[in-house]
Amino acid sequence: MLLLRIDRERDIPLYRQVVDGVVRLIDGETLKPGDRLPSTRALARRLGLNRFTVYRSYQELLALGYVESAPGSYTTVRKRLRLAPERTGGRGAVRWDAAASSRSRSLYDAFGRYLVEPAPPEGGADLVDLSRLEPDGRLFPIKDFQRSVNQVLSSMGAEILRYGSPQGYAPLREYIATRLRIHGVSASPRNVLVTSGAQQAIDLILRLFSQEGRNVACEAPTYSAVLPLMKFNGFNILDVPMRDDGMDLDYLERLVEGERVAFVYTVPNFQNPTGITTSQEHRERLLSICGRSRVPLIEDGFEEEMKYFGKAVLPIKSMDERQVVVYIGTFSKVLFPGIRIGWVTAHEECIERLTAIRRFCDLSSSLFAQAALDRFCRDGCYDRHLKRVHRIFRRRMETALAAMDRHFPRTVTWTRPAGGYTIWIRLGVRVDDALLRGAMTAFGVSASLGRFFFSSGKRDGHLRVSISALNEAEIVEGIERLARLLRAVTKKHGG
Amino acid sequence: MLLLRIDRERDIPLYRQVVDGVVRLIDGETLKPGDRLPSTRALARRLGLNRFTVYRSYQELLALGYVESAPGSYTTVRKRLRLAPERTGGRGAVRWDAAASSRSRSLYDAFGRYLVEPAPPEGGADLVDLSRLEPDGRLFPIKDFQRSVNQVLSSMGAEILRYGSPQGYAPLREYIATRLRIHGVSASPRNVLVTSGAQQAIDLILRLFSQEGRNVACEAPTYSAVLPLMKFNGFNILDVPMRDDGMDLDYLERLVEGERVAFVYTVPNFQNPTGITTSQEHRERLLSICGRSRVPLIEDGFEEEMKYFGKAVLPIKSMDERQVVVYIGTFSKVLFPGIRIGWVTAHEECIERLTAIRRFCDLSSSLFAQAALDRFCRDGCYDRHLKRVHRIFRRRMETALAAMDRHFPRTVTWTRPAGGYTIWIRLGVRVDDALLRGAMTAFGVSASLGRFFFSSGKRDGHLRVSISALNEAEIVEGIERLARLLRAVTKKHGG
C-alpha cells in the first residue's frame, strides 16, 4: 500500500507530487526492488486523481529508471544499479585548477566577475534592472514562430532533424545573403557562415587568427564579453580610445603603422556600451586604414537592423571593395536569442576557414532552428516584427532620454543613440565602482558598471544603461531611481 | 505589365517562380524604383494562380528588400541602396591563409580531407553508403517531438526564447542527472553542463586543458574528428594501441608513468571505429591507472544507451570514487542530431570551469531546443523511442554480421559489436587506401577508410562500416557489394 500525500494547494504539479512521493519511498527503501506499484487506475481512484495524471507519473518514474514495466504487466520497482556515493562537494584526485590551462584559469576568474547578479533592493521593493542587454520577451512573436516551427516539422520532418552542413542551412544562408543587400552588402550564400549567435561568430574569428601574443586593436570601451575571450585566445589587446564620433582614427592609424595587428574589432552601430553610431566618413576612413595595411576589420553589426532614428548608415562591409571586412550579424537582439542564430559574412576564403573550425568545434548550428527561422523570415514575420519593434523602441528611447534630461544632475553626461538599446553615462566625477554597486542596491536600480567594458578593467565613473527589456513606465521609474542615486553619489564626491 | 512566366511542370514552387521572375525584372531594371506591382488579386487572375500564392511571393519580395508597401497602399519597387560589386571570387587585400594561425591552417587542411564525399558508382546504380555515422531519419519520432515543441511553446512561450543559462536549462540538467543513475552514475544537476552535442563537449574539455605541447593519450584508432581538434588545441597525441579487448593498458600504464599526460581519452562502448566494448575489469583497471596518477579520464559515452546485445556494462564514471572521470553524453546518436544537445558530467569544479569557457564561446545551448527535448523525455517519448530503436538495430546488426559471415573472404576479419552502429574490418593484406577508394566507386559501395582514425593518418588496410542509416535490405546489399570488392582487392594483393 503506497503512502502518498497529495496536496492540491501546493505549487507543484500533481503528477510531480506522485513522482516525488514514490521516489522517496524507493530511496528510503520502503519500496524494494521487485515490489509492485498499484495499477494507474487503482492509484488514481485511491488518491482522487485523474488516471492520466498517474499515468504521466509512472512514465516519469520509468524515465528516471526507478520502475520498470513490461507490456500488459504490472509496474515494479527496478533493481537499482550500484550507485557511486554522491560526492559532488568532496575533493577528488584531480586538482582542476592546476590541471586547467593558465588561460582558462583567467577566463574562469572573469566568469566569476560576470556572475555577480544585481542585488535586490533593501526594503523589499522590486529592482529596476537597467543592466541586462536582452530583448523584451513580451514582444516576442511567439504565435508566428510556432506556426513556422510546425510548418517545417510537418513538411520536412526528418530532413531538418539530421546533422546539418557546418556552413549552415543553405536556404537560410541565401536569405541572409539577400537580406544583406538591403544594407548594400553584396554577398552570396557562399560568403555566409551560420553560427550559434554572434558570440560564436566572434569566437570562431578569434580562433582563426589566434596565436600567442598577437595584437588586436579594440575600441575602449567595447563589448565586455569579447575582452576575456580575446585574452583566452592568447591575444594582446591594444586599446583605441572611443571619442564622441567613434574610435580615434588618428590613434588607430599610428597604431597599425607601428605595430603588427592581427585585426581591428569595431561595433559601428549603437556601439556596446556607448551607443555611438559612426558617420559615413568615419567608416570610410576606418576601412581605408585597414585596407591599406591589409589588416582584417571585424565589423560587429549585432544590432544592424535596430536603427530607428535618423537616416540609414550603411555597414562598412557595404563599401568593402578590397574585402578586408569580416562582418558579424545576429537575430538575437532583434528577434529572440533562444534559438542561437547569428552569422559571419566575409570573403569566401575566410568563410571556408571559419567553417573548418566550426565543423570540428561543434559540427553545425541546429538545423531545426535554422529551418524554422528561415520559414519565419520568408513568410514576412521577421519584417513585420522589425517594424513593430522599431515603433516601440523609438518611443522607449525617447522616453529614456527625456527622463534623463529631466532628472539627471548637471555634472552627468550621456550619449543619445540613434538606435539599439544602450546609453552610456559619464558621471563627471570620480566615483568608486564599489560605492556605485552599493548605491544601486540601496536605490533599487541596477546598471552595468563601466569597468567591465575596458580591457584594463580599471576605469571608474561610467555606467551603461540598457532599456532593451523594459517598457516605458519601467524605464521612467528606473531612470528616476538612477537620477536619485546619481544626485547622491555625485554630490558626495565633489559634484 | 509584368512579364512573368509560370511553369507548373517545374520542380520549383509557384510562389518561388513569381519571386524569381520579379527579382529578374528588378535586377534587369525592367522594373524601376517606385514602379507599382499589380495587386495580388490582379496578378493572381492574370497568371491563373491562387491569390495566396501571389501574396506569399510579395511577402518574400518584401523580406528580400526588393519591394515595399504601406498598409492599404500599392506594393512598389524599393529604392535599392548602392551595392558593392559582387566579387566573391576575386582576391582581396588580405591573404587569409597567411593571416590565419598555423594551427588553424592545419585544421583547414584536415577539413578538406573530410569533405571528400563518397563518389557515385559508375553505370548509374545507387551508392550504398556504409560510411555515414548518422541515425536513420526514417526512425525519428517526429510527431512526438512536434507535440513536445508545441507544448513548451504554448505553455512557456517567451520564457524559452530568451538567453539561457550557460550551464543549461535546469530541468534538462536534472533529467540528465537522474537518467545517469540508470547507468549507476551518481550526479546532481550541478554536475551537468549541457552542450551543443558531444562534439562541443569535447572541444570545451580540450580548451580547458589546452596548453601548447601538452600530451594526451588516445586510443589508436579513435574517433576521427577528435584528432584534428586535439592538434588544433595544441596537444601532442600519444597513441595507445587498441587490442581486441580495448586500449592496451600495460602500454598506457608505462606511458603515464614516463610522461606527463594532460588526460586520457577513451570510448568504452562500441568504440568508434572498432565497435569494441570493454569489460568491467578493463574499466576498473583503466580507472585505477588514471586515479593513481591523478590524470583526468575523458569517457566518451556517445552511444551509452545503444547497447542491445548481452548484459549491461556500467560506464567508468559509475565507479569514479576519486572523481577523475569527465563523462560525455549526447542525444545525437540515439534520438536525432538536428537539435544539437549533448552534455558533460564531472566534478563540480570541472563543470564550473567548462561552463565559464562555454559562456564566452557561444553563451549557451538553445533554450528552445533544451526545453522541447526536456518535455519529450519527461513524457516518456525518449524511452519509447529507445526501445524501438534497440529492437530494430538488434536485427540490423545481426543481419550485417550474418551477411559478412556469408560473403566476406577468409583473409578478412571484423569485430562483433554489442551495440552501436560501427563494425571495424581488417583486410588482412596490405591494400593501399587510394586503391580502396577507387574500388568503392567501381563497386557502388562506400565505407570509411581506416587511416582517418589514426593520428598519424598513415594506416592502410582497414575499413569502418556504419549501419546507422540503412535498413536490413540496404545493409545486405551494401555488405554483398563490399564482399565483392574485398574479394577483388585481397585477391589482387596477395590474399
GROMACS .gro file of N, CA, C and O in nm, chain A residues 321-396:
model
  304
  321GLU      N    1   3.537   4.703  -5.094
  321GLU     CA    2   3.585   4.660  -5.225
  321GLU      C    3   3.707   4.570  -5.215
  321GLU      O    4   3.727   4.481  -5.296
  322ARG      N    5   3.790   4.596  -5.115
  322ARG     CA    6   3.915   4.519  -5.104
  322ARG      C    7   3.897   4.395  -5.015
  322ARG      O    8   3.994   4.326  -4.986
  323GLN      N    9   3.774   4.373  -4.970
  323GLN     CA   10   3.741   4.252  -4.896
  323GLN      C   11   3.826   4.227  -4.772
  323GLN      O   12   3.884   4.120  -4.755
  324VAL      N   13   3.834   4.329  -4.688
  324VAL     CA   14   3.906   4.310  -4.562
  324VAL      C   15   3.810   4.295  -4.444
  324VAL      O   16   3.851   4.260  -4.335
  325VAL      N   17   3.680   4.321  -4.469
  325VAL     CA   18   3.585   4.322  -4.358
  325VAL      C   19   3.527   4.182  -4.333
  325VAL      O   20   3.485   4.114  -4.427
  326VAL      N   21   3.528   4.142  -4.208
  326VAL     CA   22   3.460   4.021  -4.164
  326VAL      C   23   3.341   4.069  -4.082
  326VAL      O   24   3.358   4.129  -3.975
  327TYR      N   25   3.222   4.050  -4.136
  327TYR     CA   26   3.101   4.110  -4.080
  327TYR      C   27   3.025   4.008  -3.994
  327TYR      O   28   3.007   3.893  -4.034
  328ILE      N   29   2.980   4.052  -3.877
  328ILE     CA   30   2.904   3.966  -3.787
  328ILE      C   31   2.761   4.018  -3.773
  328ILE      O   32   2.740   4.137  -3.750
  329GLY      N   33   2.664   3.929  -3.787
  329GLY     CA   34   2.524   3.965  -3.766
  329GLY      C   35   2.456   3.864  -3.675
  329GLY      O   36   2.512   3.757  -3.648
  330THR      N   37   2.337   3.896  -3.628
  330THR     CA   38   2.266   3.803  -3.538
  330THR      C   39   2.117   3.835  -3.535
  330THR      O   40   2.076   3.948  -3.562
  331PHE      N   41   2.038   3.735  -3.503
  331PHE     CA   42   1.895   3.754  -3.481
  331PHE      C   43   1.864   3.773  -3.332
  331PHE      O   44   1.749   3.793  -3.294
  332SER      N   45   1.968   3.766  -3.247
  332SER     CA   46   1.943   3.759  -3.102
  332SER      C   47   1.894   3.889  -3.040
  332SER      O   48   1.826   3.888  -2.939
  333LYS      N   49   1.932   4.004  -3.099
  333LYS     CA   50   1.898   4.131  -3.034
  333LYS      C   51   1.773   4.194  -3.092
  333LYS      O   52   1.728   4.298  -3.044
  334VAL      N   53   1.718   4.135  -3.198
  334VAL     CA   54   1.601   4.194  -3.261
  334VAL      C   55   1.483   4.098  -3.249
  334VAL      O   56   1.373   4.138  -3.214
  335LEU      N   57   1.510   3.972  -3.275
  335LEU     CA   58   1.403   3.873  -3.272
  335LEU      C   59   1.404   3.808  -3.133
  335LEU      O   60   1.340   3.858  -3.042
  336PHE      N   61   1.476   3.696  -3.118
  336PHE     CA   62   1.497   3.643  -2.984
  336PHE      C   63   1.624   3.560  -2.981
  336PHE      O   64   1.664   3.502  -3.079
  337PRO      N   65   1.686   3.556  -2.864
  337PRO     CA   66   1.817   3.491  -2.854
  337PRO      C   67   1.810   3.340  -2.831
  337PRO      O   68   1.910   3.271  -2.851
  338GLY      N   69   1.692   3.289  -2.793
  338GLY     CA   70   1.682   3.149  -2.751
  338GLY      C   71   1.702   3.048  -2.861
  338GLY      O   72   1.710   2.928  -2.835
  339ILE      N   73   1.708   3.094  -2.988
  339ILE     CA   74   1.734   2.998  -3.095
  339ILE      C   75   1.880   2.996  -3.134
  339ILE      O   76   1.924   2.911  -3.208
  340ARG      N   77   1.959   3.092  -3.084
  340ARG     CA   78   2.103   3.095  -3.107
  340ARG      C   79   2.140   3.094  -3.255
  340ARG      O   80   2.210   3.003  -3.300
  341ILE      N   81   2.094   3.195  -3.329
  341ILE     CA   82   2.134   3.203  -3.470
  341ILE      C   83   2.194   3.340  -3.500
  341ILE      O   84   2.129   3.443  -3.486
  342GLY      N   85   2.320   3.337  -3.541
  342GLY     CA   86   2.390   3.454  -3.592
  342GLY      C   87   2.465   3.414  -3.717
  342GLY      O   88   2.443   3.304  -3.770
  343TRP      N   89   2.552   3.502  -3.767
  343TRP     CA   90   2.627   3.465  -3.887
  343TRP      C   91   2.751   3.551  -3.904
  343TRP      O   92   2.766   3.654  -3.839
  344VAL      N   93   2.838   3.504  -3.994
  344VAL     CA   94   2.953   3.581  -4.039
  344VAL      C   95   2.943   3.593  -4.191
  344VAL      O   96   2.905   3.498  -4.258
  345THR      N   97   2.975   3.711  -4.242
  345THR     CA   98   2.984   3.732  -4.386
  345THR      C   99   3.123   3.785  -4.417
  345THR      O  100   3.165   3.884  -4.356
  346ALA      N  101   3.192   3.719  -4.508
  346ALA     CA  102   3.327   3.762  -4.541
  346ALA      C  103   3.368   3.700  -4.674
  346ALA      O  104   3.289   3.627  -4.736
  347HIS      N  105   3.488   3.730  -4.715
  347HIS     CA  106   3.547   3.669  -4.834
  347HIS      C  107   3.536   3.517  -4.823
  347HIS      O  108   3.551   3.461  -4.716
  348GLU      N  109   3.508   3.455  -4.937
  348GLU     CA  110   3.484   3.311  -4.940
  348GLU      C  111   3.597   3.231  -4.872
  348GLU      O  112   3.571   3.132  -4.803
  349GLU      N  113   3.719   3.274  -4.892
  349GLU     CA  114   3.831   3.200  -4.834
  349GLU      C  115   3.829   3.207  -4.682
  349GLU      O  116   3.863   3.111  -4.614
  350CYS      N  117   3.792   3.324  -4.632
  350CYS     CA  118   3.781   3.340  -4.487
  350CYS      C  119   3.668   3.253  -4.433
  350CYS      O  120   3.683   3.184  -4.332
  351ILE      N  121   3.554   3.255  -4.502
  351ILE     CA  122   3.438   3.176  -4.459
  351ILE      C  123   3.472   3.027  -4.458
  351ILE      O  124   3.437   2.954  -4.365
  352GLU      N  125   3.545   2.981  -4.559
  352GLU     CA  126   3.582   2.839  -4.563
  352GLU      C  127   3.666   2.800  -4.442
  352GLU      O  128   3.650   2.694  -4.384
  353ARG      N  129   3.759   2.890  -4.407
  353ARG     CA  130   3.847   2.860  -4.293
  353ARG      C  131   3.770   2.863  -4.162
  353ARG      O  132   3.794   2.782  -4.072
  354LEU      N  133   3.677   2.956  -4.151
  354LEU     CA  134   3.593   2.960  -4.030
  354LEU      C  135   3.504   2.836  -4.023
  354LEU      O  136   3.482   2.779  -3.916
  355THR      N  137   3.454   2.794  -4.138
  355THR     CA  138   3.368   2.675  -4.144
  355THR      C  139   3.444   2.551  -4.097
  355THR      O  140   3.389   2.465  -4.029
  356ALA      N  141   3.571   2.544  -4.134
  356ALA     CA  142   3.653   2.429  -4.092
  356ALA      C  143   3.662   2.423  -3.940
  356ALA      O  144   3.644   2.317  -3.879
  357ILE      N  145   3.687   2.537  -3.878
  357ILE     CA  146   3.696   2.539  -3.732
  357ILE      C  147   3.562   2.499  -3.672
  357ILE      O  148   3.552   2.418  -3.581
  358ARG      N  149   3.457   2.555  -3.728
  358ARG     CA  150   3.323   2.528  -3.682
  358ARG      C  151   3.288   2.378  -3.689
  358ARG      O  152   3.229   2.321  -3.599
  359ARG      N  153   3.328   2.316  -3.800
  359ARG     CA  154   3.298   2.174  -3.820
  359ARG      C  155   3.358   2.090  -3.707
  359ARG      O  156   3.300   1.991  -3.664
  360PHE      N  157   3.476   2.128  -3.660
  360PHE     CA  158   3.539   2.047  -3.556
  360PHE      C  159   3.498   2.089  -3.416
  360PHE      O  160   3.505   2.012  -3.323
  361CYS      N  161   3.455   2.213  -3.398
  361CYS     CA  162   3.426   2.254  -3.261
  361CYS      C  163   3.283   2.226  -3.218
  361CYS      O  164   3.261   2.197  -3.100
  362ASP      N  165   3.185   2.227  -3.308
  362ASP     CA  166   3.052   2.178  -3.268
  362ASP      C  167   2.966   2.134  -3.386
  362ASP      O  168   2.844   2.133  -3.376
  363LEU      N  169   3.030   2.100  -3.495
  363LEU     CA  170   2.969   2.044  -3.615
  363LEU      C  171   2.883   2.143  -3.693
  363LEU      O  172   2.912   2.173  -3.808
  364SER      N  173   2.777   2.197  -3.632
  364SER     CA  174   2.690   2.290  -3.704
  364SER      C  175   2.590   2.349  -3.606
  364SER      O  176   2.576   2.300  -3.495
  365SER      N  177   2.521   2.455  -3.650
  365SER     CA  178   2.407   2.504  -3.573
  365SER      C  179   2.293   2.406  -3.589
  365SER      O  180   2.291   2.325  -3.682
  366SER      N  181   2.196   2.415  -3.498
  366SER     CA  182   2.079   2.328  -3.507
  366SER      C  183   2.009   2.350  -3.640
  366SER      O  184   1.965   2.460  -3.673
  367LEU      N  185   1.998   2.242  -3.718
  367LEU     CA  186   1.929   2.250  -3.847
  367LEU      C  187   1.782   2.284  -3.824
  367LEU      O  188   1.722   2.361  -3.899
  368PHE      N  189   1.727   2.228  -3.720
  368PHE     CA  190   1.587   2.250  -3.684
  368PHE      C  191   1.561   2.400  -3.661
  368PHE      O  192   1.468   2.458  -3.719
  369ALA      N  193   1.646   2.463  -3.581
  369ALA     CA  194   1.629   2.606  -3.552
  369ALA      C  195   1.648   2.689  -3.679
  369ALA      O  196   1.574   2.785  -3.703
  370GLN      N  197   1.745   2.653  -3.760
  370GLN     CA  198   1.771   2.728  -3.882
  370GLN      C  199   1.653   2.720  -3.979
  370GLN      O  200   1.614   2.820  -4.040
  371ALA      N  201   1.598   2.600  -3.993
  371ALA     CA  202   1.487   2.582  -4.087
  371ALA      C  203   1.364   2.659  -4.039
  371ALA      O  204   1.294   2.722  -4.119
  372ALA      N  205   1.338   2.655  -3.908
  372ALA     CA  206   1.223   2.727  -3.854
  372ALA      C  207   1.240   2.877  -3.873
  372ALA      O  208   1.148   2.948  -3.915
  373LEU      N  209   1.360   2.926  -3.846
  373LEU     CA  210   1.387   3.069  -3.862
  373LEU      C  211   1.375   3.111  -4.009
  373LEU      O  212   1.319   3.217  -4.040
  374ASP      N  213   1.426   3.027  -4.098
  374ASP     CA  214   1.418   3.056  -4.240
  374ASP      C  215   1.273   3.071  -4.284
  374ASP      O  216   1.236   3.166  -4.353
  375ARG      N  217   1.189   2.976  -4.241
  375ARG     CA  218   1.046   2.981  -4.273
  375ARG      C  219   0.985   3.111  -4.218
  375ARG      O  220   0.912   3.180  -4.287
  376PHE      N  221   1.016   3.141  -4.094
  376PHE     CA  222   0.964   3.259  -4.026
  376PHE      C  223   0.999   3.385  -4.105
  376PHE      O  224   0.914   3.472  -4.129
  377CYS      N  225   1.123   3.395  -4.148
  377CYS     CA  226   1.167   3.513  -4.221
  377CYS      C  227   1.100   3.521  -4.358
  377CYS      O  228   1.052   3.627  -4.399
  378ARG      N  229   1.098   3.409  -4.430
  378ARG     CA  230   1.044   3.411  -4.565
  378ARG      C  231   0.894   3.435  -4.568
  378ARG      O  232   0.840   3.479  -4.668
  379ASP      N  233   0.827   3.404  -4.458
  379ASP     CA  234   0.684   3.433  -4.452
  379ASP      C  235   0.658   3.579  -4.414
  379ASP      O  236   0.545   3.618  -4.391
  380GLY      N  237   0.766   3.657  -4.404
  380GLY     CA  238   0.748   3.800  -4.377
  380GLY      C  239   0.734   3.833  -4.229
  380GLY      O  240   0.714   3.949  -4.192
  381CYS      N  241   0.742   3.731  -4.143
  381CYS     CA  242   0.720   3.755  -3.999
  381CYS      C  243   0.832   3.839  -3.939
  381CYS      O  244   0.809   3.918  -3.847
  382TYR      N  245   0.952   3.820  -3.990
  382TYR     CA  246   1.065   3.896  -3.934
  382TYR      C  247   1.048   4.044  -3.965
  382TYR      O  248   1.066   4.130  -3.878
  383ASP      N  249   1.010   4.074  -4.088
  383ASP     CA  250   0.991   4.215  -4.124
  383ASP      C  251   0.880   4.280  -4.045
  383ASP      O  252   0.894   4.394  -4.001
  384ARG      N  253   0.770   4.206  -4.030
  384ARG     CA  254   0.659   4.261  -3.951
  384ARG      C  255   0.704   4.289  -3.809
  384ARG      O  256   0.676   4.395  -3.753
  385HIS      N  257   0.779   4.193  -3.752
  385HIS     CA  258   0.826   4.209  -3.615
  385HIS      C  259   0.919   4.329  -3.604
  385HIS      O  260   0.911   4.410  -3.510
  386LEU      N  261   1.007   4.343  -3.702
  386LEU     CA  262   1.106   4.451  -3.701
  386LEU      C  263   1.036   4.588  -3.701
  386LEU      O  264   1.071   4.678  -3.624
  387LYS      N  265   0.934   4.601  -3.785
  387LYS     CA  266   0.859   4.726  -3.791
  387LYS      C  267   0.800   4.760  -3.655
  387LYS      O  268   0.805   4.873  -3.609
  388ARG      N  269   0.741   4.658  -3.594
  388ARG     CA  270   0.676   4.677  -3.465
  388ARG      C  271   0.778   4.718  -3.359
  388ARG      O  272   0.757   4.814  -3.283
  389VAL      N  273   0.891   4.649  -3.357
  389VAL     CA  274   0.993   4.676  -3.256
  389VAL      C  275   1.052   4.816  -3.275
  389VAL      O  276   1.078   4.888  -3.178
  390HIS      N  277   1.069   4.857  -3.400
  390HIS     CA  278   1.119   4.992  -3.426
  390HIS      C  279   1.026   5.097  -3.366
  390HIS      O  280   1.070   5.191  -3.302
  391ARG      N  281   0.896   5.079  -3.393
  391ARG     CA  282   0.797   5.175  -3.346
  391ARG      C  283   0.803   5.183  -3.193
  391ARG      O  284   0.807   5.291  -3.135
  392ILE      N  285   0.811   5.068  -3.131
  392ILE     CA  286   0.810   5.061  -2.985
  392ILE      C  287   0.937   5.121  -2.924
  392ILE      O  288   0.932   5.200  -2.830
  393PHE      N  289   1.052   5.088  -2.983
  393PHE     CA  290   1.176   5.134  -2.921
  393PHE      C  291   1.208   5.279  -2.953
  393PHE      O  292   1.280   5.345  -2.878
  394ARG      N  293   1.154   5.329  -3.064
  394ARG     CA  294   1.168   5.472  -3.089
  394ARG      C  295   1.106   5.548  -2.970
  394ARG      O  296   1.167   5.637  -2.913
  395ARG      N  297   0.987   5.504  -2.930
  395ARG     CA  298   0.922   5.567  -2.815
  395ARG      C  299   0.997   5.542  -2.685
  395ARG      O  300   1.014   5.631  -2.603
  396ARG      N  301   1.043   5.420  -2.667
  396ARG     CA  302   1.111   5.387  -2.541
  396ARG      C  303   1.240   5.467  -2.526
  396ARG      O  304   1.271   5.517  -2.417
   0.00000   0.00000   0.00000
